[in-house]
PDB file of C-alpha atoms in Angstrom:
ATOM      1  CA  MET A  28      20.039 -25.129  10.441  1.00  0.00           C
ATOM      2  CA  CYS A  29      19.771 -28.871  11.081  1.00  0.00           C
ATOM      3  CA  ASP A  30      18.917 -30.729  14.273  1.00  0.00           C
ATOM      4  CA  CYS A  31      22.245 -32.555  14.539  1.00  0.00           C
ATOM      5  CA  GLY A  32      24.271 -29.354  14.306  1.00  0.00           C
ATOM      6  CA  CYS A  33      26.476 -30.380  11.379  1.00  0.00           C
ATOM      7  CA  ASN A  34      24.928 -27.770   9.058  1.00  0.00           C
ATOM      8  CA  THR A  35      25.265 -30.163   6.132  1.00  0.00           C
ATOM      9  CA  CYS A  36      21.945 -32.020   6.322  1.00  0.00           C
ATOM     10  CA  GLU A  37      19.296 -31.274   3.751  1.00  0.00           C
ATOM     11  CA  THR A  38      16.637 -29.024   5.232  1.00  0.00           C
ATOM     12  CA  ASN A  39      13.365 -27.417   4.264  1.00  0.00           C
ATOM     13  CA  SER A  40      14.111 -24.306   6.318  1.00  0.00           C
ATOM     14  CA  THR A  41      12.865 -21.049   4.879  1.00  0.00           C
ATOM     15  CA  LEU A  42      15.716 -19.098   6.557  1.00  0.00           C
ATOM     16  CA  MET A  43      19.298 -20.346   6.848  1.00  0.00           C
ATOM     17  CA  LEU A  44      22.359 -18.570   8.204  1.00  0.00           C
ATOM     18  CA  ASN A  45      25.717 -18.927   6.471  1.00  0.00           C
ATOM     19  CA  GLU A  46      27.790 -19.260   9.629  1.00  0.00           C
ATOM     20  CA  SER A  47      31.025 -19.249   7.647  1.00  0.00           C
ATOM     21  CA  LEU A  48      30.331 -15.559   7.028  1.00  0.00           C
ATOM     22  CA  ALA A  49      28.738 -14.494  10.308  1.00  0.00           C
ATOM     23  CA  PRO A  50      27.919 -16.014  13.729  1.00  0.00           C
ATOM     24  CA  ARG A  51      24.374 -16.578  14.910  1.00  0.00           C
ATOM     25  CA  ASP A  52      24.961 -14.020  17.673  1.00  0.00           C
ATOM     26  CA  ILE A  53      24.566 -11.154  15.205  1.00  0.00           C
ATOM     27  CA  LEU A  54      20.889 -12.014  14.642  1.00  0.00           C
ATOM     28  CA  SER A  55      18.125 -10.169  16.434  1.00  0.00           C
ATOM     29  CA  GLU A  56      15.814 -12.164  18.686  1.00  0.00           C
ATOM     30  CA  GLY A  57      13.062 -11.756  16.108  1.00  0.00           C
ATOM     31  CA  LEU A  58      15.086 -13.221  13.269  1.00  0.00           C
ATOM     32  CA  LYS A  59      16.275 -16.080  15.507  1.00  0.00           C
ATOM     33  CA  TYR A  60      12.648 -16.849  16.292  1.00  0.00           C
ATOM     34  CA  HIS A  61      11.664 -17.020  12.618  1.00  0.00           C
ATOM     35  CA  MET A  62      14.649 -19.225  11.858  1.00  0.00           C
ATOM     36  CA  ASP A  63      14.107 -21.616  14.767  1.00  0.00           C
ATOM     37  CA  ALA A  64      10.345 -21.833  14.172  1.00  0.00           C
ATOM     38  CA  ASN A  65      10.867 -22.232  10.410  1.00  0.00           C
ATOM     39  CA  LYS A  66       8.375 -19.418   9.979  1.00  0.00           C
ATOM     40  CA  PRO A  67       8.526 -17.210   6.846  1.00  0.00           C
ATOM     41  CA  LEU A  68       8.909 -13.471   7.334  1.00  0.00           C
ATOM     42  CA  THR A  69       5.603 -12.880   5.586  1.00  0.00           C
ATOM     43  CA  GLU A  70       4.016 -14.573   8.623  1.00  0.00           C
ATOM     44  CA  HIS A  71       5.600 -11.936  10.792  1.00  0.00           C
ATOM     45  CA  LEU A  72       6.293 -12.272  14.517  1.00  0.00           C
ATOM     46  CA  TYR A  73       5.693  -8.563  15.124  1.00  0.00           C
ATOM     47  CA  ARG A  74       2.639  -6.386  14.629  1.00  0.00           C
ATOM     48  CA  ALA A  75       2.557  -5.029  11.099  1.00  0.00           C
ATOM     49  CA  GLY A  76       3.551  -1.373  11.110  1.00  0.00           C
ATOM     50  CA  SER A  77       5.483  -1.519  14.389  1.00  0.00           C
ATOM     51  CA  ASP A  78       9.141  -0.470  14.667  1.00  0.00           C
ATOM     52  CA  ASN A  79      10.141  -4.101  15.228  1.00  0.00           C
ATOM     53  CA  TYR A  80       8.259  -5.133  12.098  1.00  0.00           C
ATOM     54  CA  PHE A  81      10.163  -2.726   9.862  1.00  0.00           C
ATOM     55  CA  ASN A  82      13.485  -3.348  11.652  1.00  0.00           C
ATOM     56  CA  LEU A  83      13.215  -7.097  11.069  1.00  0.00           C
ATOM     57  CA  TRP A  84      12.591  -6.651   7.346  1.00  0.00           C
ATOM     58  CA  ALA A  85      15.535  -4.231   7.124  1.00  0.00           C
ATOM     59  CA  GLU A  86      17.770  -6.690   8.994  1.00  0.00           C
ATOM     60  CA  ALA A  87      16.764  -9.596   6.752  1.00  0.00           C
ATOM     61  CA  ARG A  88      17.320  -7.470   3.647  1.00  0.00           C
ATOM     62  CA  SER A  89      20.796  -6.438   4.770  1.00  0.00           C
ATOM     63  CA  LEU A  90      21.867 -10.008   5.597  1.00  0.00           C
ATOM     64  CA  TYR A  91      20.342 -11.416   2.406  1.00  0.00           C
ATOM     65  CA  SER A  92      22.093  -8.819   0.214  1.00  0.00           C
ATOM     66  CA  ARG A  93      25.453  -9.854   1.774  1.00  0.00           C
ATOM     67  CA  GLU A  94      24.651 -13.552   1.280  1.00  0.00           C
ATOM     68  CA  ILE A  95      24.809 -14.118   5.034  1.00  0.00           C
ATOM     69  CA  LEU A  96      21.166 -15.183   5.079  1.00  0.00           C
ATOM     70  CA  GLU A  97      19.712 -17.684   2.633  1.00  0.00           C
ATOM     71  CA  ILE A  98      15.975 -17.368   2.031  1.00  0.00           C
ATOM     72  CA  THR A  99      13.962 -19.980   0.170  1.00  0.00           C
ATOM     73  CA  HIS A 100      10.359 -18.953   0.824  1.00  0.00           C
ATOM     74  CA  GLU A 101       8.910 -17.560  -2.416  1.00  0.00           C
ATOM     75  CA  ASP A 102       6.936 -14.694  -0.883  1.00  0.00           C
ATOM     76  CA  ASP A 103       9.814 -13.632   1.385  1.00  0.00           C
ATOM     77  CA  LEU A 104      12.139 -13.544  -1.614  1.00  0.00           C
ATOM     78  CA  ALA A 105       9.647 -11.522  -3.628  1.00  0.00           C
ATOM     79  CA  VAL A 106       9.311  -8.913  -0.891  1.00  0.00           C
ATOM     80  CA  LEU A 107      13.098  -8.600  -0.500  1.00  0.00           C
ATOM     81  CA  THR A 108      13.877  -8.476  -4.223  1.00  0.00           C
ATOM     82  CA  GLU A 109      10.881  -6.541  -5.578  1.00  0.00           C
ATOM     83  CA  THR A 110      10.175  -4.014  -2.824  1.00  0.00           C
ATOM     84  CA  ASP A 111      11.775  -1.630  -0.322  1.00  0.00           C
ATOM     85  CA  LEU A 112       9.747  -2.884   2.664  1.00  0.00           C
ATOM     86  CA  GLY A 113      11.680  -2.015   5.821  1.00  0.00           C
ATOM     87  CA  HIS A 114      12.984   1.242   4.392  1.00  0.00           C
ATOM     88  CA  PHE A 115      11.548   4.731   4.844  1.00  0.00           C
ATOM     89  CA  GLY A 116      11.468   7.905   2.800  1.00  0.00           C
ATOM     90  CA  MET A 117      10.274  11.497   3.055  1.00  0.00           C
ATOM     91  CA  PHE A 118       6.941  12.302   1.437  1.00  0.00           C
ATOM     92  CA  GLU A 119       5.598  15.853   1.696  1.00  0.00           C
ATOM     93  CA  GLY A 120       7.718  16.535   4.746  1.00  0.00           C
ATOM     94  CA  LYS A 121       6.884  13.370   6.681  1.00  0.00           C
ATOM     95  CA  LYS A 122       8.653  10.051   7.115  1.00  0.00           C
ATOM     96  CA  VAL A 123       6.698   7.224   5.489  1.00  0.00           C
ATOM     97  CA  PRO A 124       7.237   3.444   5.222  1.00  0.00           C
ATOM     98  CA  LEU A 125       7.974   2.295   1.675  1.00  0.00           C
ATOM     99  CA  ASP A 126       6.035  -0.514  -0.029  1.00  0.00           C
ATOM    100  CA  PHE A 127       3.841  -1.090   3.024  1.00  0.00           C
ATOM    101  CA  PRO A 128       0.172  -1.354   1.946  1.00  0.00           C
ATOM    102  CA  ILE A 129      -2.141   0.621   4.215  1.00  0.00           C
ATOM    103  CA  GLU A 130      -5.906   0.379   4.325  1.00  0.00           C
ATOM    104  CA  ILE A 131      -7.473   3.772   3.740  1.00  0.00           C
ATOM    105  CA  ASN A 132      -9.605   4.822   6.692  1.00  0.00           C
ATOM    106  CA  GLU A 133     -13.080   6.313   6.507  1.00  0.00           C
ATOM    107  CA  ILE A 134     -11.473   9.667   7.201  1.00  0.00           C
ATOM    108  CA  GLU A 135      -9.015  10.127   4.332  1.00  0.00           C
ATOM    109  CA  ASP A 136      -5.320  10.823   4.783  1.00  0.00           C
ATOM    110  CA  GLU A 137      -4.001  14.308   5.442  1.00  0.00           C
ATOM    111  CA  LYS A 138      -3.103  15.187   1.864  1.00  0.00           C
ATOM    112  CA  PHE A 139      -6.585  14.458   0.577  1.00  0.00           C
ATOM    113  CA  VAL A 140      -8.294  16.225   3.479  1.00  0.00           C
ATOM    114  CA  LYS A 141      -6.243  19.311   2.637  1.00  0.00           C
ATOM    115  CA  GLY A 142      -7.117  18.836  -1.032  1.00  0.00           C
ATOM    116  CA  ILE A 143     -10.842  18.815  -0.293  1.00  0.00           C
ATOM    117  CA  GLU A 144     -10.533  21.942   1.829  1.00  0.00           C
ATOM    118  CA  LEU A 145      -8.519  23.733  -0.852  1.00  0.00           C
ATOM    119  CA  LEU A 146     -10.985  22.754  -3.568  1.00  0.00           C
ATOM    120  CA  ARG A 147     -13.854  24.242  -1.611  1.00  0.00           C
ATOM    121  CA  SER A 148     -11.978  27.397  -0.666  1.00  0.00           C
ATOM    122  CA  THR A 149     -10.811  27.918  -4.274  1.00  0.00           C
ATOM    123  CA  LEU A 150     -14.354  27.586  -5.588  1.00  0.00           C
ATOM    124  CA  SER A 151     -15.578  29.977  -2.900  1.00  0.00           C
ATOM    125  CA  LYS A 152     -12.980  32.565  -3.919  1.00  0.00           C
ATOM    126  CA  GLU A 153     -14.010  32.123  -7.560  1.00  0.00           C
ATOM    127  CA  GLY A 154     -17.598  32.953  -6.677  1.00  0.00           C
ATOM    128  CA  GLY A 155     -18.677  29.352  -6.343  1.00  0.00           C
ATOM    129  CA  ALA A 156     -17.744  28.232  -9.868  1.00  0.00           C
ATOM    130  CA  ALA A 157     -14.526  27.553 -11.778  1.00  0.00           C
ATOM    131  CA  GLY A 158     -13.107  25.488 -14.614  1.00  0.00           C
ATOM    132  CA  LEU A 159     -10.836  22.508 -14.136  1.00  0.00           C
ATOM    133  CA  GLU A 160      -7.543  24.267 -14.878  1.00  0.00           C
ATOM    134  CA  PRO A 161      -7.752  26.783 -11.980  1.00  0.00           C
ATOM    135  CA  LEU A 162      -8.562  23.940  -9.601  1.00  0.00           C
ATOM    136  CA  VAL A 163      -5.629  21.838 -10.876  1.00  0.00           C
ATOM    137  CA  LYS A 164      -3.335  24.835 -10.480  1.00  0.00           C
ATOM    138  CA  ALA A 165      -4.575  25.496  -6.943  1.00  0.00           C
ATOM    139  CA  LEU A 166      -3.931  21.910  -5.836  1.00  0.00           C
ATOM    140  CA  SER A 167      -0.594  21.447  -7.609  1.00  0.00           C
ATOM    141  CA  GLY A 168       1.182  22.879  -4.588  1.00  0.00           C
ATOM    142  CA  LEU A 169      -0.067  19.911  -2.547  1.00  0.00           C
ATOM    143  CA  GLY A 170       1.337  17.468  -5.089  1.00  0.00           C
ATOM    144  CA  PHE A 171      -1.940  16.587  -6.818  1.00  0.00           C
ATOM    145  CA  SER A 172      -1.879  15.498 -10.438  1.00  0.00           C
ATOM    146  CA  LYS A 173      -4.689  16.445 -12.809  1.00  0.00           C
ATOM    147  CA  ASP A 174      -6.171  12.942 -12.553  1.00  0.00           C
ATOM    148  CA  GLU A 175      -6.153  13.121  -8.752  1.00  0.00           C
ATOM    149  CA  VAL A 176      -7.949  16.470  -8.854  1.00  0.00           C
ATOM    150  CA  VAL A 177     -10.598  14.966 -11.123  1.00  0.00           C
ATOM    151  CA  ASP A 178     -10.993  12.087  -8.623  1.00  0.00           C
ATOM    152  CA  LEU A 179     -11.434  14.563  -5.771  1.00  0.00           C
ATOM    153  CA  ILE A 180     -14.110  16.423  -7.703  1.00  0.00           C
ATOM    154  CA  LYS A 181     -15.993  13.279  -8.715  1.00  0.00           C
ATOM    155  CA  ASN A 182     -16.105  11.983  -5.169  1.00  0.00           C
ATOM    156  CA  ASN A 183     -16.786  15.254  -3.371  1.00  0.00           C
ATOM    157  CA  ILE A 184     -20.405  15.461  -2.302  1.00  0.00           C
ATOM    158  CA  ASN A 185     -20.744  19.245  -2.585  1.00  0.00           C
ATOM    159  CA  ILE A 186     -19.098  19.833  -5.963  1.00  0.00           C
ATOM    160  CA  LYS A 187     -20.802  19.124  -9.264  1.00  0.00           C
ATOM    161  CA  GLN A 188     -20.239  20.047 -12.901  1.00  0.00           C
ATOM    162  CA  HIS A 189     -22.557  22.675 -14.351  1.00  0.00           C
ATOM    163  CA  ARG A 190     -23.977  22.446 -17.858  1.00  0.00           C
ATOM    164  CA  ASP A 191     -21.477  25.038 -19.097  1.00  0.00           C
ATOM    165  CA  GLY A 192     -18.574  22.823 -17.967  1.00  0.00           C
ATOM    166  CA  ASP A 193     -17.591  24.757 -14.869  1.00  0.00           C
ATOM    167  CA  TYR A 194     -17.543  23.097 -11.465  1.00  0.00           C
ATOM    168  CA  ILE A 195     -19.857  24.636  -8.915  1.00  0.00           C
ATOM    169  CA  LEU A 196     -19.938  24.515  -5.141  1.00  0.00           C
ATOM    170  CA  LEU A 197     -23.207  23.351  -3.592  1.00  0.00           C
ATOM    171  CA  PRO A 198     -24.264  24.431  -0.115  1.00  0.00           C
ATOM    172  CA  LEU A 199     -23.342  21.617   2.277  1.00  0.00           C
ATOM    173  CA  GLU A 200     -26.967  21.152   3.337  1.00  0.00           C
ATOM    174  CA  GLU A 201     -28.097  20.720  -0.271  1.00  0.00           C
ATOM    175  CA  ALA A 202     -25.243  18.344  -1.061  1.00  0.00           C
ATOM    176  CA  ALA A 203     -26.000  16.179   1.967  1.00  0.00           C
ATOM    177  CA  LYS A 204     -29.677  15.997   1.077  1.00  0.00           C
ATOM    178  CA  LYS A 205     -28.868  15.189  -2.549  1.00  0.00           C
ATOM    179  CA  ASN A 206     -26.573  12.346  -1.532  1.00  0.00           C
ATOM    180  CA  ASN A 207     -28.720  11.147   1.385  1.00  0.00           C
ATOM    181  CA  LYS A 208     -25.825  11.707   3.771  1.00  0.00           C
ATOM    182  CA  LYS A 209     -25.962  12.948   7.356  1.00  0.00           C
ATOM    183  CA  LEU A 210     -24.188  16.225   8.071  1.00  0.00           C
ATOM    184  CA  ASN A 211     -21.030  16.136  10.187  1.00  0.00           C
ATOM    185  CA  LYS A 212     -20.580  12.385   9.617  1.00  0.00           C
ATOM    186  CA  PRO A 213     -17.073  11.332   8.523  1.00  0.00           C
ATOM    187  CA  MET A 214     -17.149   9.800   5.059  1.00  0.00           C
ATOM    188  CA  ARG A 215     -14.654   8.682   2.478  1.00  0.00           C
ATOM    189  CA  ASP A 216     -15.273  11.044  -0.384  1.00  0.00           C
ATOM    190  CA  SER A 217     -11.882  11.719  -1.864  1.00  0.00           C
ATOM    191  CA  SER A 218      -9.978   8.657  -2.957  1.00  0.00           C
ATOM    192  CA  GLY A 219     -11.902   7.596  -6.021  1.00  0.00           C
ATOM    193  CA  GLY A 220     -13.276   4.523  -4.269  1.00  0.00           C
ATOM    194  CA  LYS A 221      -9.839   3.012  -3.616  1.00  0.00           C
ATOM    195  CA  ALA A 222      -9.415   0.921  -0.481  1.00  0.00           C
ATOM    196  CA  TYR A 223      -5.631   0.880  -0.027  1.00  0.00           C
ATOM    197  CA  LYS A 224      -2.589   3.065  -0.489  1.00  0.00           C
ATOM    198  CA  VAL A 225       1.146   2.439  -0.537  1.00  0.00           C
ATOM    199  CA  TYR A 226       4.152   4.769  -0.697  1.00  0.00           C
ATOM    200  CA  VAL A 227       6.672   3.703  -3.326  1.00  0.00           C
ATOM    201  CA  LYS A 228       9.978   5.052  -4.584  1.00  0.00           C
ATOM    202  CA  ASP A 229       9.910   5.559  -8.330  1.00  0.00           C
ATOM    203  CA  PRO A 230      13.138   3.955  -9.622  1.00  0.00           C
ATOM    204  CA  LYS A 231      13.252   6.429 -12.510  1.00  0.00           C
ATOM    205  CA  THR A 232      12.738   9.722 -10.676  1.00  0.00           C
ATOM    206  CA  LYS A 233      13.951   8.514  -7.227  1.00  0.00           C
ATOM    207  CA  LYS A 234      10.948  10.392  -5.805  1.00  0.00           C
ATOM    208  CA  ILE A 235       8.336   8.901  -3.495  1.00  0.00           C
ATOM    209  CA  LYS A 236       4.731   8.770  -4.662  1.00  0.00           C
ATOM    210  CA  THR A 237       1.439   7.420  -3.357  1.00  0.00           C
ATOM    211  CA  VAL A 238      -0.203   4.567  -5.248  1.00  0.00           C
ATOM    212  CA  ARG A 239      -3.895   3.952  -4.500  1.00  0.00           C
ATOM    213  CA  PHE A 240      -5.360   0.604  -5.392  1.00  0.00           C
ATOM    214  CA  GLY A 241      -8.048  -1.957  -4.755  1.00  0.00           C
ATOM    215  CA  SER A 242     -11.630  -1.894  -3.611  1.00  0.00           C
ATOM    216  CA  GLY A 243     -13.736  -3.643  -1.020  1.00  0.00           C
ATOM    217  CA  GLY A 244     -14.490  -6.339  -3.578  1.00  0.00           C
ATOM    218  CA  LEU A 245     -10.919  -7.586  -3.414  1.00  0.00           C
ATOM    219  CA  ARG A 246     -11.563  -8.876   0.109  1.00  0.00           C
ATOM    220  CA  ALA A 247     -14.080 -11.446  -1.091  1.00  0.00           C
ATOM    221  CA  LYS A 248     -11.887 -12.651  -3.955  1.00  0.00           C
ATOM    222  CA  ILE A 249      -8.874 -13.579  -1.836  1.00  0.00           C
ATOM    223  CA  ASN A 250     -10.297 -16.844  -0.505  1.00  0.00           C
ATOM    224  CA  ASP A 251     -12.236 -17.818  -3.621  1.00  0.00           C
ATOM    225  CA  LYS A 252      -9.981 -19.781  -5.960  1.00  0.00           C
ATOM    226  CA  LYS A 253     -12.190 -19.282  -9.035  1.00  0.00           C
ATOM    227  CA  ALA A 254     -12.501 -15.562  -8.346  1.00  0.00           C
ATOM    228  CA  ARG A 255      -8.739 -15.271  -7.785  1.00  0.00           C
ATOM    229  CA  ASN A 256      -7.969 -17.031 -11.060  1.00  0.00           C
ATOM    230  CA  ALA A 257     -10.505 -14.927 -12.943  1.00  0.00           C
ATOM    231  CA  PHE A 258      -9.078 -11.743 -11.424  1.00  0.00           C
ATOM    232  CA  ALA A 259      -5.514 -12.716 -12.321  1.00  0.00           C
ATOM    233  CA  LYS A 260      -6.496 -13.584 -15.871  1.00  0.00           C
ATOM    234  CA  ARG A 261      -8.636 -10.489 -16.390  1.00  0.00           C
ATOM    235  CA  HIS A 262      -5.988  -8.133 -15.049  1.00  0.00           C
ATOM    236  CA  LYS A 263      -3.041 -10.036 -16.570  1.00  0.00           C
ATOM    237  CA  CYS A 264      -1.364 -10.231 -13.173  1.00  0.00           C
ATOM    238  CA  SER A 265       1.604 -12.200 -14.461  1.00  0.00           C
ATOM    239  CA  THR A 266       2.631  -9.141 -16.495  1.00  0.00           C
ATOM    240  CA  LYS A 267       2.366  -6.620 -13.648  1.00  0.00           C
ATOM    241  CA  LYS A 268       5.967  -5.818 -12.747  1.00  0.00           C
ATOM    242  CA  ASP A 269       5.867  -2.054 -12.086  1.00  0.00           C
ATOM    243  CA  LYS A 270       5.271  -1.385  -8.396  1.00  0.00           C
ATOM    244  CA  THR A 271       4.522   2.282  -9.122  1.00  0.00           C
ATOM    245  CA  LYS A 272       1.256   1.146 -10.741  1.00  0.00           C
ATOM    246  CA  ALA A 273      -1.949   0.173  -8.963  1.00  0.00           C
ATOM    247  CA  GLY A 274      -2.168  -3.120 -10.872  1.00  0.00           C
ATOM    248  CA  TYR A 275       1.035  -4.438  -9.290  1.00  0.00           C
ATOM    249  CA  TRP A 276      -0.380  -4.039  -5.778  1.00  0.00           C
ATOM    250  CA  SER A 277      -3.893  -5.217  -6.590  1.00  0.00           C
ATOM    251  CA  CYS A 278      -2.473  -8.406  -8.050  1.00  0.00           C
ATOM    252  CA  ARG A 279      -0.354  -9.003  -4.956  1.00  0.00           C
ATOM    253  CA  LEU A 280      -2.911  -8.147  -2.298  1.00  0.00           C
ATOM    254  CA  PRO A 281      -3.069 -11.754  -0.967  1.00  0.00           C
ATOM    255  CA  ARG A 282       0.628 -11.521  -0.093  1.00  0.00           C
ATOM    256  CA  TYR A 283      -0.200  -8.677   2.304  1.00  0.00           C
ATOM    257  CA  ALA A 284      -3.632  -9.882   3.433  1.00  0.00           C
ATOM    258  CA  LYS A 285      -2.601 -10.684   7.000  1.00  0.00           C
ATOM    259  CA  LEU A 286      -0.888  -7.369   7.641  1.00  0.00           C
ATOM    260  CA  LEU A 287      -4.021  -5.606   6.354  1.00  0.00           C
ATOM    261  CA  GLY A 288      -6.158  -7.546   8.787  1.00  0.00           C
ATOM    262  CA  LEU A 289      -7.882  -9.566   6.079  1.00  0.00           C
ATOM    263  CA  LYS A 290      -8.867 -13.144   6.756  1.00  0.00           C
ATOM    264  CA  SER A 291      -7.018 -15.253   4.260  1.00  0.00           C
ATOM    265  CA  ASN A 292      -6.274 -18.933   3.793  1.00  0.00           C
ATOM    266  CA  PHE A 293      -4.154 -18.156   0.768  1.00  0.00           C
ATOM    267  CA  GLY A 294      -0.733 -16.580   0.607  1.00  0.00           C
ATOM    268  CA  GLY A 295       1.308 -15.432  -2.322  1.00  0.00           C
ATOM    269  CA  PHE A 296       0.525 -14.349  -5.840  1.00  0.00           C
ATOM    270  CA  TRP A 297      -2.963 -14.535  -7.341  1.00  0.00           C
TER     271      TRP A 297
END
């Protein structure tokens, strides 16, 4: 859009409407705001995670795919072409937002809480000790892979591996004392130290899966140019193209820093 109204002037607008295909009236108020303010969608008008937030991404995606909306901002284009942000899917019986990074809370998400409970109850039924395979089998019904079960065990304060290889259940009081933790205090003990999660649709299986990525250390790196460059080089970020892998999301964390509540003076790729 240009100030004189001729629609032929050169412009640095990040969002432009092809009015030969559709009138401006079809745009939502949110999209009009971004267009008029020349504000990229990755600097979103609405609160991240709100209905309006997802609706605006879905609207932009629909218009862009029909060539009604031209988008020039690099990060906006990447979100629209590489991800399904704005779409939803069903994961373990609940509706979840796709490709929307979420910071993992101190109290872990429902699946992992259930996993911890099932681990403990399975070990109790087995007399307090069991090998890995029975535990993997017990948790498979919740959608846990073998690696995820191993993560649960490693990060569970009242399970440890005995000398004979079996996993044993410690009394909660003993486990808390051993780990210098207070009883009845919520703690993150089930995600393998990961700080974020995102639901993604696997393009091969068409199924939705959870990808866990990142650590608290990523926060400090975002605004440190040398640290960012070192991270990108060490993790070969330029080669990370598979969004079903943790590396893809770790490398792109700065793009989502603001929606995660992270202070960032840097946007885009590492």
